[in-house]
Every structure is written in structure tokens, then in C-alpha cells.
PDB file of C-alpha atoms and ligand atoms in Angstrom:
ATOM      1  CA  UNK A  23      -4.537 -18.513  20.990  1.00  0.00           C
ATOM      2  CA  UNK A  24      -4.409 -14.943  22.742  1.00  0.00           C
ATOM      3  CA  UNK A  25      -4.874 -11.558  19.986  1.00  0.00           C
ATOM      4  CA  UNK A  26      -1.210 -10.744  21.527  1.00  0.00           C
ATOM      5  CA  UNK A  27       0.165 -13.934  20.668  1.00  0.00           C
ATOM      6  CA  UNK A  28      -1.378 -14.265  16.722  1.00  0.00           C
ATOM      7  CA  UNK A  29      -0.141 -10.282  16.383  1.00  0.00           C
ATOM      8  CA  UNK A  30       2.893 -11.266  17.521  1.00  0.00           C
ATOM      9  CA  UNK A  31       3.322 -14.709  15.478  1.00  0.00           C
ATOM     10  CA  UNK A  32       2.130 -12.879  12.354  1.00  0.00           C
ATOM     11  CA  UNK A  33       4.344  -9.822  12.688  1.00  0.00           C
ATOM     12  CA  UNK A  34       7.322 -12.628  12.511  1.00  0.00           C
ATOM     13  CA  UNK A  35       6.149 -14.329   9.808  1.00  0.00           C
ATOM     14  CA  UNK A  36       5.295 -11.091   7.502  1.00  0.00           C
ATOM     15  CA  UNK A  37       8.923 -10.428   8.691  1.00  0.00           C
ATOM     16  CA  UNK A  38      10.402 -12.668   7.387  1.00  0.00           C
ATOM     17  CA  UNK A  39       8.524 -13.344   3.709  1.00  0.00           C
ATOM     18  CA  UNK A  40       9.121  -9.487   3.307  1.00  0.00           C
ATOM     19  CA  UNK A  41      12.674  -8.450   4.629  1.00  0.00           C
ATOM     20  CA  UNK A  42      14.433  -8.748   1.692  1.00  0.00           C
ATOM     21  CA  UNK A  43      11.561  -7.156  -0.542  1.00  0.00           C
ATOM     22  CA  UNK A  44      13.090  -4.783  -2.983  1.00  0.00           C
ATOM     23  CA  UNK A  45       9.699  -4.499  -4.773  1.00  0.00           C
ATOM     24  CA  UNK A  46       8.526  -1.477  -2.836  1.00  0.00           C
ATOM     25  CA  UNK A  47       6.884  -3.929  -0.194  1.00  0.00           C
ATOM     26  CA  UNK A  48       9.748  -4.352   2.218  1.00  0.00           C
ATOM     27  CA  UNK A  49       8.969  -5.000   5.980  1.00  0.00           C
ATOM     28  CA  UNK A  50       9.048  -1.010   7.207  1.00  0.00           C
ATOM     29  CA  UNK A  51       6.230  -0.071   4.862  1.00  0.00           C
ATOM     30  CA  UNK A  52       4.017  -2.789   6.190  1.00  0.00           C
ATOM     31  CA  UNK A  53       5.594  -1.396  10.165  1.00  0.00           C
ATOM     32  CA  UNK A  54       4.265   1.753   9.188  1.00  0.00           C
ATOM     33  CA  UNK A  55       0.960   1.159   7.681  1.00  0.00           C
ATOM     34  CA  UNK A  56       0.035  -1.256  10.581  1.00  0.00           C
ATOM     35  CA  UNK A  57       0.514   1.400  12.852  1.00  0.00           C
ATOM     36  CA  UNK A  58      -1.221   4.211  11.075  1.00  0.00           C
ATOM     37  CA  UNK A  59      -3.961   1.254  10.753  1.00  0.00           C
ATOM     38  CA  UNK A  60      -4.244   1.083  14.531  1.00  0.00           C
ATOM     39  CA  UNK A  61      -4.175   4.045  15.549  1.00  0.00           C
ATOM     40  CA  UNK A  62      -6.807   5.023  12.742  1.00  0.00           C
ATOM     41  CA  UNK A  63      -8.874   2.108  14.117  1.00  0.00           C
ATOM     42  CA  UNK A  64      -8.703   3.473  17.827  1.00  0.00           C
ATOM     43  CA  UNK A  65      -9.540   7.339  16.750  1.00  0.00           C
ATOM     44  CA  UNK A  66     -12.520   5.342  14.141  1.00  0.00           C
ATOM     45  CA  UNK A  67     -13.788   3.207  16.757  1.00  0.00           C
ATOM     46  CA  UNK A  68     -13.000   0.174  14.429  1.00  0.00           C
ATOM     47  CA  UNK A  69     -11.793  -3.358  15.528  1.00  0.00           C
ATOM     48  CA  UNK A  70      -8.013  -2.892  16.045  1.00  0.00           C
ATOM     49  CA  UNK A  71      -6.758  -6.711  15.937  1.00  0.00           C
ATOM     50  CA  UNK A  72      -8.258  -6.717  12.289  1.00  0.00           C
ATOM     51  CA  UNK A  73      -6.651  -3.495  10.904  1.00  0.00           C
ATOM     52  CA  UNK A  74      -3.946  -4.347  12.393  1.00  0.00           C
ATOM     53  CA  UNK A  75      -3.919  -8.349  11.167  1.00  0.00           C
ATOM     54  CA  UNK A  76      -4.814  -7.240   7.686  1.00  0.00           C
ATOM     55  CA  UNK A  77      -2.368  -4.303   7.731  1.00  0.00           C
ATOM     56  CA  UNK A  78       0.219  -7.371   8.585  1.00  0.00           C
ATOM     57  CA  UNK A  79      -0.551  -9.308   5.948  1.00  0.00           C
ATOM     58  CA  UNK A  80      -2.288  -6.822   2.964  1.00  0.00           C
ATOM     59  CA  UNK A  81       0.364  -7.345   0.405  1.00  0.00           C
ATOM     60  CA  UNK A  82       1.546 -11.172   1.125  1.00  0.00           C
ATOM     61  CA  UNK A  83      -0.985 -11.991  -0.908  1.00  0.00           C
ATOM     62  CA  UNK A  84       0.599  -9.673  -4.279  1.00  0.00           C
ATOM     63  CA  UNK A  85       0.858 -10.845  -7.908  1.00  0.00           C
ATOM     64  CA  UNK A  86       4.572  -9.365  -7.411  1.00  0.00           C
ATOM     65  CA  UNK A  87       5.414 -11.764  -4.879  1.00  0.00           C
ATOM     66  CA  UNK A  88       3.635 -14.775  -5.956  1.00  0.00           C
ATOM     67  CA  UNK A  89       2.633 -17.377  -9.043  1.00  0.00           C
ATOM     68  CA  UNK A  90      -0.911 -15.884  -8.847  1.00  0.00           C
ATOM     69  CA  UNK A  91      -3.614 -13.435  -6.437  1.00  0.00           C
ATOM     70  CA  UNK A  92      -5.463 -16.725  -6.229  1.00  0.00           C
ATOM     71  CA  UNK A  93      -1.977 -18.310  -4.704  1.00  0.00           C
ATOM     72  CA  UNK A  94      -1.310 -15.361  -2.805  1.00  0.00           C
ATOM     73  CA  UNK A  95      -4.492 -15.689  -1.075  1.00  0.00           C
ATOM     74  CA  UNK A  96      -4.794 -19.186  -0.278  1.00  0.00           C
ATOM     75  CA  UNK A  97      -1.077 -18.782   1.613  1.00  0.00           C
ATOM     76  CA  UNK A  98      -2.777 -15.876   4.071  1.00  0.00           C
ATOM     77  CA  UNK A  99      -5.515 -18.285   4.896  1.00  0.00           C
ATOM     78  CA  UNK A 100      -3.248 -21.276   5.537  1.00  0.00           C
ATOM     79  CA  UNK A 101      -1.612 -18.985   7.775  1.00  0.00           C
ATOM     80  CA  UNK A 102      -4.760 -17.628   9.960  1.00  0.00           C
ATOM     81  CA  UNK A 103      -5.857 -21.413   9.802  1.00  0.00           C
ATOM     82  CA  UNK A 104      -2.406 -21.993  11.511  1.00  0.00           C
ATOM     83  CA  UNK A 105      -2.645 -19.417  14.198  1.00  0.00           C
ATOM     84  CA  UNK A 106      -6.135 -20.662  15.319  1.00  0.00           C
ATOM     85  CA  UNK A 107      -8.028 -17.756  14.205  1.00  0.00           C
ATOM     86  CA  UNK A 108     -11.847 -18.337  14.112  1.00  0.00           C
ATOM     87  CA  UNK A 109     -13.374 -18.954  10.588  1.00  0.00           C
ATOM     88  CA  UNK A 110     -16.091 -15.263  10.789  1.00  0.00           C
ATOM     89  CA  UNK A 111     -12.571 -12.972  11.847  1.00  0.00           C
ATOM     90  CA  UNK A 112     -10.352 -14.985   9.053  1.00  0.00           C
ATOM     91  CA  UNK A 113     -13.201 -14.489   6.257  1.00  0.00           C
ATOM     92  CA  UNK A 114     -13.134 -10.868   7.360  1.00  0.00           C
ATOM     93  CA  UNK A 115      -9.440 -10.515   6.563  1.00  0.00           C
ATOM     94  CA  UNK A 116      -8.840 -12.315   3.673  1.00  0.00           C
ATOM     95  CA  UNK A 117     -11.651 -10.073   2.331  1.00  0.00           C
ATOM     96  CA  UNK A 118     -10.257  -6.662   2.897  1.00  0.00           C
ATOM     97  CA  UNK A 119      -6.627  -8.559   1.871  1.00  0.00           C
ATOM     98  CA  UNK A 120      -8.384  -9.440  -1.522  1.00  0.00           C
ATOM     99  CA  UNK A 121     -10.069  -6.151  -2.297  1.00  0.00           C
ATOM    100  CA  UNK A 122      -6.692  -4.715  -1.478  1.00  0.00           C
ATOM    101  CA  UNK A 123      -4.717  -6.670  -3.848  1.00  0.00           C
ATOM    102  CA  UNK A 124      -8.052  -6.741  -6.682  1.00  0.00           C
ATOM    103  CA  UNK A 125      -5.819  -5.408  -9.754  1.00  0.00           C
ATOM    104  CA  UNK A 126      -9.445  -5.813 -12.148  1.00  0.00           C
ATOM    105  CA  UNK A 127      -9.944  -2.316 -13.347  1.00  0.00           C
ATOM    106  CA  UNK A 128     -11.616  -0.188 -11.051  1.00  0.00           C
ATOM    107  CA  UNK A 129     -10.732  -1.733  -7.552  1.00  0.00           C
ATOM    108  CA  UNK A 130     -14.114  -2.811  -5.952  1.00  0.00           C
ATOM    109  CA  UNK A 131     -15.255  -0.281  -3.089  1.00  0.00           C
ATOM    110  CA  UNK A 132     -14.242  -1.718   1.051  1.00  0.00           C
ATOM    111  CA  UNK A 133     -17.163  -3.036   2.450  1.00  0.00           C
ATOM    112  CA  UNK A 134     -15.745  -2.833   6.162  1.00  0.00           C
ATOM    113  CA  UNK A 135     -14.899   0.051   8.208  1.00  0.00           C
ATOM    114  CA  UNK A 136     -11.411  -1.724   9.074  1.00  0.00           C
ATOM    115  CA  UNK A 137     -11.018  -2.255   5.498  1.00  0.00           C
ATOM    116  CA  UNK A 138     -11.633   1.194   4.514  1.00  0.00           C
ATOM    117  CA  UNK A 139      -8.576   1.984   7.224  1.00  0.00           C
ATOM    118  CA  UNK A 140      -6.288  -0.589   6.332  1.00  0.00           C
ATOM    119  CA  UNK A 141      -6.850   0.837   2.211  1.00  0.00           C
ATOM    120  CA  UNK A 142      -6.009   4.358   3.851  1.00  0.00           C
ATOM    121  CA  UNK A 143      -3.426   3.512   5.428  1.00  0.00           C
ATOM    122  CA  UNK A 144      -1.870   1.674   2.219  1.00  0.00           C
ATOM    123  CA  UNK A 145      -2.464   5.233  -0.024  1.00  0.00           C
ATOM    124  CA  UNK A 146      -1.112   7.639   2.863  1.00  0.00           C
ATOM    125  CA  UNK A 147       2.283   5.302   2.666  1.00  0.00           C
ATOM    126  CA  UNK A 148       2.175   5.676  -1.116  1.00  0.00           C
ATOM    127  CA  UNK A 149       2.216   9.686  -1.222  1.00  0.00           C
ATOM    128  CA  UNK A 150       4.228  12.730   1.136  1.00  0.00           C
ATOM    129  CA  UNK A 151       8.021  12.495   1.760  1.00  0.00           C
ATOM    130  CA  UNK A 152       7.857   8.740   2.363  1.00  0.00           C
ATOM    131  CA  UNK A 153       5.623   8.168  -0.919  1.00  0.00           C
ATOM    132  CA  UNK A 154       7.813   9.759  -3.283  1.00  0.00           C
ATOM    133  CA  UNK A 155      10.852   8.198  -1.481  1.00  0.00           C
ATOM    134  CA  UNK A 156       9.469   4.675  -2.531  1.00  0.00           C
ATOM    135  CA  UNK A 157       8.458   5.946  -5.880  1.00  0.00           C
ATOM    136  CA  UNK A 158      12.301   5.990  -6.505  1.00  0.00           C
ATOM    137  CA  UNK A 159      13.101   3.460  -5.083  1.00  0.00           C
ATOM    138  CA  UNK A 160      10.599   1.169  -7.215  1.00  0.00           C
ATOM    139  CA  UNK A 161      11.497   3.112 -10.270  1.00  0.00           C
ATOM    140  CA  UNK A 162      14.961   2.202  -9.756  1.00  0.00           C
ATOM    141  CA  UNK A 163      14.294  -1.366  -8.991  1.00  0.00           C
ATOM    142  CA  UNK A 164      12.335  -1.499 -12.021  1.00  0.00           C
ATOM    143  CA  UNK A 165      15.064   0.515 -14.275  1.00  0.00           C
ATOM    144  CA  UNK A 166      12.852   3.087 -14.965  1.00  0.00           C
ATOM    145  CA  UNK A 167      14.271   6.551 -15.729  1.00  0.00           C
ATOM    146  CA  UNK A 168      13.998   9.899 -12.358  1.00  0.00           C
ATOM    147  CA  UNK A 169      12.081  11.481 -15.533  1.00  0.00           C
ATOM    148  CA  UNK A 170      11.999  11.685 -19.530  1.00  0.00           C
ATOM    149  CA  UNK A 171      10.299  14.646 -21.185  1.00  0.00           C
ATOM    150  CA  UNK A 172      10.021  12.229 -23.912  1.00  0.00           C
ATOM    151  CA  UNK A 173       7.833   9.752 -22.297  1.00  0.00           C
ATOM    152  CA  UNK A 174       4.517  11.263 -21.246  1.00  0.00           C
ATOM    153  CA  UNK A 175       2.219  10.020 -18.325  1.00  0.00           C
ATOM    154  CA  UNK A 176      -0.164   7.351 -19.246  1.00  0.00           C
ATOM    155  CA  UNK A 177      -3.458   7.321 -17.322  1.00  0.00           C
ATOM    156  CA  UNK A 178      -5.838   4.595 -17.518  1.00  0.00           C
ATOM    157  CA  UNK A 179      -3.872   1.525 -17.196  1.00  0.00           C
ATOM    158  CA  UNK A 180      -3.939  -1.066 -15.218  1.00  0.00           C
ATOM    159  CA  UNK A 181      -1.404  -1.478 -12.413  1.00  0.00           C
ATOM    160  CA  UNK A 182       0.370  -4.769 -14.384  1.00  0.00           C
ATOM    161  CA  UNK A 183       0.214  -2.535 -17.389  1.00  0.00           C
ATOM    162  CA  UNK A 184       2.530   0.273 -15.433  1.00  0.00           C
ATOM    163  CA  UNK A 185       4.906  -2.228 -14.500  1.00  0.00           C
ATOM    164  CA  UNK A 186       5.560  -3.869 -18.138  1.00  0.00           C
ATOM    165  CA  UNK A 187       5.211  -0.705 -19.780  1.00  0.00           C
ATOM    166  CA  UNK A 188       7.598   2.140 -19.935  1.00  0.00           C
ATOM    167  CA  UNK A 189       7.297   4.814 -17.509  1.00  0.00           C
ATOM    168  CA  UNK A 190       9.709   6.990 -15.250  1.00  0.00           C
ATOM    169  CA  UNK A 191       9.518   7.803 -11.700  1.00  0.00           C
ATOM    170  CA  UNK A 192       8.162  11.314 -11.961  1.00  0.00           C
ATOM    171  CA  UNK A 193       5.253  10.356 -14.633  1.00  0.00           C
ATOM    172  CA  UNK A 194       4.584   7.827 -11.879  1.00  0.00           C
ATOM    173  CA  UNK A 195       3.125  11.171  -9.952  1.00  0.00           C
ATOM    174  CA  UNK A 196       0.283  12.050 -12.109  1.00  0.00           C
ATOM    175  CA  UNK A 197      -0.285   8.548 -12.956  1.00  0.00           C
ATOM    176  CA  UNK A 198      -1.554   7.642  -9.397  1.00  0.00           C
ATOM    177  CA  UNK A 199       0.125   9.948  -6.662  1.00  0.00           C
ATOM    178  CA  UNK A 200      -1.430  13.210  -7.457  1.00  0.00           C
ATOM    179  CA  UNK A 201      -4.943  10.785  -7.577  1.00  0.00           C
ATOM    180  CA  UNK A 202      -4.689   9.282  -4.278  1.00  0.00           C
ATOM    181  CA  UNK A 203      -6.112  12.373  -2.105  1.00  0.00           C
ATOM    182  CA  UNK A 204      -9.544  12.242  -3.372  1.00  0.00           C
ATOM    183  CA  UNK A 205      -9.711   7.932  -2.894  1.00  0.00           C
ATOM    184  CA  UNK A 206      -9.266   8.277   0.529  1.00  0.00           C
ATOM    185  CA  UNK A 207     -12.250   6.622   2.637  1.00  0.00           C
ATOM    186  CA  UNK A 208     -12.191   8.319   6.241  1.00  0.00           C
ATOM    187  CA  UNK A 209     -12.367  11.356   7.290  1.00  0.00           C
ATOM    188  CA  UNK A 210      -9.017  11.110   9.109  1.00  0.00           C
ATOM    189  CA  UNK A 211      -7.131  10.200   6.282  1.00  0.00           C
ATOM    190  CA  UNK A 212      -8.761  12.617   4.331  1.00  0.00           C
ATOM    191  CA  UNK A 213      -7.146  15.282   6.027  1.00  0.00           C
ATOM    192  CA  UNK A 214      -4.274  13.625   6.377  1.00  0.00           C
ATOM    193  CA  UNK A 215      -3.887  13.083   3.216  1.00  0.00           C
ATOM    194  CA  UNK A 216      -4.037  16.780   2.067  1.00  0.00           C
ATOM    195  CA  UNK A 217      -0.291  17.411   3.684  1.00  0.00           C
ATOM    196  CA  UNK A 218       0.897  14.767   2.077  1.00  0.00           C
ATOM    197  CA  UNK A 219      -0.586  15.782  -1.094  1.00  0.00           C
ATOM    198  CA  UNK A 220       0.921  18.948  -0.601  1.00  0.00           C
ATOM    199  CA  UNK A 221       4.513  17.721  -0.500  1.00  0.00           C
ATOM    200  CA  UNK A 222       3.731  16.137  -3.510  1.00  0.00           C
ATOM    201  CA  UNK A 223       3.158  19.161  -5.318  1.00  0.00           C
ATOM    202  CA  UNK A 224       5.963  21.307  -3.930  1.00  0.00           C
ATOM    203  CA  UNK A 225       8.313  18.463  -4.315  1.00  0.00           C
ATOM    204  CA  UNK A 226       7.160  18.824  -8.224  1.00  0.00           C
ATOM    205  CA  UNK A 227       7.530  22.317  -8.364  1.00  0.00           C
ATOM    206  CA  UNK A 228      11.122  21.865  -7.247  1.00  0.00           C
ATOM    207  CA  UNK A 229      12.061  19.464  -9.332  1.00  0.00           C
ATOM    208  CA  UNK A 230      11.109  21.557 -12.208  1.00  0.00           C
ATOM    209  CA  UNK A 231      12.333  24.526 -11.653  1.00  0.00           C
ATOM    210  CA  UNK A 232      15.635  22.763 -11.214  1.00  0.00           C
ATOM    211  CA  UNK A 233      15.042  20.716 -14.532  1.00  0.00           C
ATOM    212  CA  UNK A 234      14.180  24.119 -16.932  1.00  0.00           C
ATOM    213  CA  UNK A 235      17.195  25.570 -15.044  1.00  0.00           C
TER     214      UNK A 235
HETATM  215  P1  ADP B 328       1.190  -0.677  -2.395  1.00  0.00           P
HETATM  216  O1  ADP B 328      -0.148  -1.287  -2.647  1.00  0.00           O
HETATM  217  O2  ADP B 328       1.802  -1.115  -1.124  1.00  0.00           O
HETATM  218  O3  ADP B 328       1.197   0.828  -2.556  1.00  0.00           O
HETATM  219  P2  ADP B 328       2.362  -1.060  -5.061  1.00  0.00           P
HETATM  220  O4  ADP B 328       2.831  -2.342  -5.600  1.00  0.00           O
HETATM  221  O5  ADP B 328       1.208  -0.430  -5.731  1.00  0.00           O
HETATM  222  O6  ADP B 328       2.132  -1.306  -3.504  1.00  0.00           O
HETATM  223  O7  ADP B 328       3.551  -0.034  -5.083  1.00  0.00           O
HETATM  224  C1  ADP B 328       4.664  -0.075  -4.223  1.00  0.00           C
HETATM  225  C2  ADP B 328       5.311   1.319  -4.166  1.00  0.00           C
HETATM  226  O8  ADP B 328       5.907   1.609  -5.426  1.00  0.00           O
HETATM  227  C3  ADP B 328       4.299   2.455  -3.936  1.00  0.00           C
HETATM  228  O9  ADP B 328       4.901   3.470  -3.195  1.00  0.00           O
HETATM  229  C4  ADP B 328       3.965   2.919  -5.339  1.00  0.00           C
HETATM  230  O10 ADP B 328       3.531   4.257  -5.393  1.00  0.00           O
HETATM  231  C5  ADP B 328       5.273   2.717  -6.039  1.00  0.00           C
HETATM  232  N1  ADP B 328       5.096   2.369  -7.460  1.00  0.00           N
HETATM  233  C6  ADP B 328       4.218   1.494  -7.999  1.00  0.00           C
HETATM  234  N2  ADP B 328       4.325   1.454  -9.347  1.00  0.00           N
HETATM  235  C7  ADP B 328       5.317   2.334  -9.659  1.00  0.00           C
HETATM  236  C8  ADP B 328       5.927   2.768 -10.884  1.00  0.00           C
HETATM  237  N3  ADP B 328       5.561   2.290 -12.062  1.00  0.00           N
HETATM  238  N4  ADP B 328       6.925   3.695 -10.821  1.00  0.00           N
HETATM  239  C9  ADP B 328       7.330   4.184  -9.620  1.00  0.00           C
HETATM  240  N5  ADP B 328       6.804   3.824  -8.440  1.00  0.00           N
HETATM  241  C10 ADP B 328       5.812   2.909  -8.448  1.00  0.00           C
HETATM  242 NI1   NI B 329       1.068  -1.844   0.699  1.00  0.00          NI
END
């Protein structure tokens, strides 16, 4: 089967497992990282039909969205098995997809260049205008609180441990928002990444000043 024809066939499928997402992995978030992934890939010199495959297909494979990682996993291969992909480009993918979706603590480090952009790409969509847009958006989902002065930011816990534990949308900031900047891989999304970062903390500053009105 022709690159065009798998991108194509897999954009579909993604499609339609993720359209009615309300877990903070609906369909535009994995539009928009796939694109950032390509063009990152172009400007890195990195091989653009595997950012852009595992960019596709990087959270399929999520605890939220399945019985287990393992489970998760096994579905992305049966898929690349179905579209024909060869065995040393499928292994290549389901790697990045499964140090993407590692929830361990401490993620393991990329190994691959198009890993390290496809990871990028997933943290730029998590912070700037767009980030904190889903951060509400999950929070609410979830029933968490915009903010509590009573409940402080935890740090240290494990993603699983964020999402059964009590939290609120703004503590959600400082527990991995304000963190993402300096986990950034490339050099591109590096300095992409300080904007973003920046609207983070203005959008903060804001929301206090309104808050101790
Ligand atoms: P991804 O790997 O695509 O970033 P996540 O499952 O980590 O997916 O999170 C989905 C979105 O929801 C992200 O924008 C993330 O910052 C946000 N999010 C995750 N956990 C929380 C939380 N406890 N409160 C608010 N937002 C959250
Ligand atoms: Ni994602």
C-alpha cells in the first residue's frame, strides 16, 4: 500500500475511535499535533510518514480509552498489520506510541528523532492558549473545581494518581504545565515552547489578580 493511502486510511480510523472523545483526546488535538509533527519533521530532517503515523495514532493506545496500555497497544499493531505496513517501520511506531503512553514514573527518554517530535508536539498542545483551553475542559469533564485555595498543588504523582485524586484546573498548572518548557526535546520546540509558556504565566497573573479582587 502507497504512504498516501495508509495516512489516509489511518487518519479515518483515528477519526472515528476519537470523535466523540470528551477525555481531552478528541480528534482536533490529534489534527493539530500531527501537523506540528510534520512540519517539525520537515524543518528536523526526520522521517515525516512516521511522525506523522505515530502523531495519528499516539494516544489510541491510552489507559483512558482502553482495558489496559498492554490492550491499547496490541489494537495499534493490529491496525499497521492491517494497512500492510512493513514489520522494521511498525516496530518503530509502536515504540515511540509506547514511550508516549509509559505512565511508570519517570517516562523513559525517546530514543528516535521522530519520537522526540511526535513527544513535542504532544507537550506544545498541552500548554499556550490551546493548553489551558483543554485544561478546562478536562477539569470539567472530570468535575474538578476552575480553582480552590483550599486544595494545594500536588507534585510528584503519577498521572493515574492526578486523575483519582482531587485536584482543580488551575493547580493542574504547576502540577505539569508550568513543567513542560524545560522537557521539550528539539530545539524547535524549545523555542516554541517559551511563548506558550509565556501565556501560561500571564494567563495566571490574570486570573489572580481577578481572584484577590
Ligand atoms: P496528552 O498526552 O494528549 O497531553 P493527557 O491525558 O495527559 O493527554 O491530558 C489531556 C489534556 O488534559 C491535556 O491538555 C492535559 O494537560 C489535560 N489534563 C490532564 N490531566 C488533567 C487534570 N488533572 N486537570 C486538568 N487538566 C488535565
Ligand atoms: Ni496527546
Amino acid at each position: 500500500m502507497k504512504k498516501e493511502k495508509i495516512l489516509a486510511l489511518t487518519k479515518e480510523y483515528v477519526y472515528n475511535e476519537l470523535a466523540n472523545d470528551r477525555t481531552g483526546h478528541d480528534w482536533w488535538h490529534i489534527a493539530r499535533v500531527t501537523k506540528m509533527a510534520k512540519n517539525m519533521a520537515i524543518e528536523e530532517k526526520a522521517d515525516t510518514f512516521i511522525c506523522e503515523m505515530s502523531a495519528l495514532l499516539h494516544d489510541l493506545a491510552d489507559e483512558k480509552l482502553n482495558v489496559s496500555e498492554e490492550a491499547g497497544l496490541t489494537k495499534v499493531s493490529n491496525w499497521l498489520v492491517s494497512v500492510e505496513l512493513d514489520e522494521k517501520t511498525k516496530l518503530e511506531i509502536i515504540e515511540i506510541i509506547s514511550t508516549i503512553s509509559f505512565k511508570g514514573g519517570g517516562q523513559p527518554k525517546m530514543k528516535s528523532l521522530e519520537g522526540k517530535i511526535v513527544q513535542d508536539a504532544d507537550r506544545l498542545d498541552a500548554i499556550g492558549a490551546i493548553g489551558i483551553a483543554r485544561t478546562f475542559a478536562y477539569a470539567g469533564a472530570k468535575g474538578d473545581l476552575i480553582y480552590d485555595p483550599a486544595i494545594l498543588p500536588r507534585d510528584s504523582m503519577t498521572k493515574k494518581e492526578y486523575r483519582t485524586g482531587k485536584s482543580t484546573a488551575i493547580n493542574h498548572f504547576y502540577e505539569k504545565l508550568l513543567k513542560l518548557k524545560n522537557s521539550m526535546n528539539t530545539p524547535i520546540a524549545k523555542k516554541m515552547a517559551e511563548e506558550r509558556h509565556q501565556r501560561l504565566e500571564n494567563y495566571l497573573d490574570a486570573f489572580f489578580e481577578e481572584w484577590d479582587i
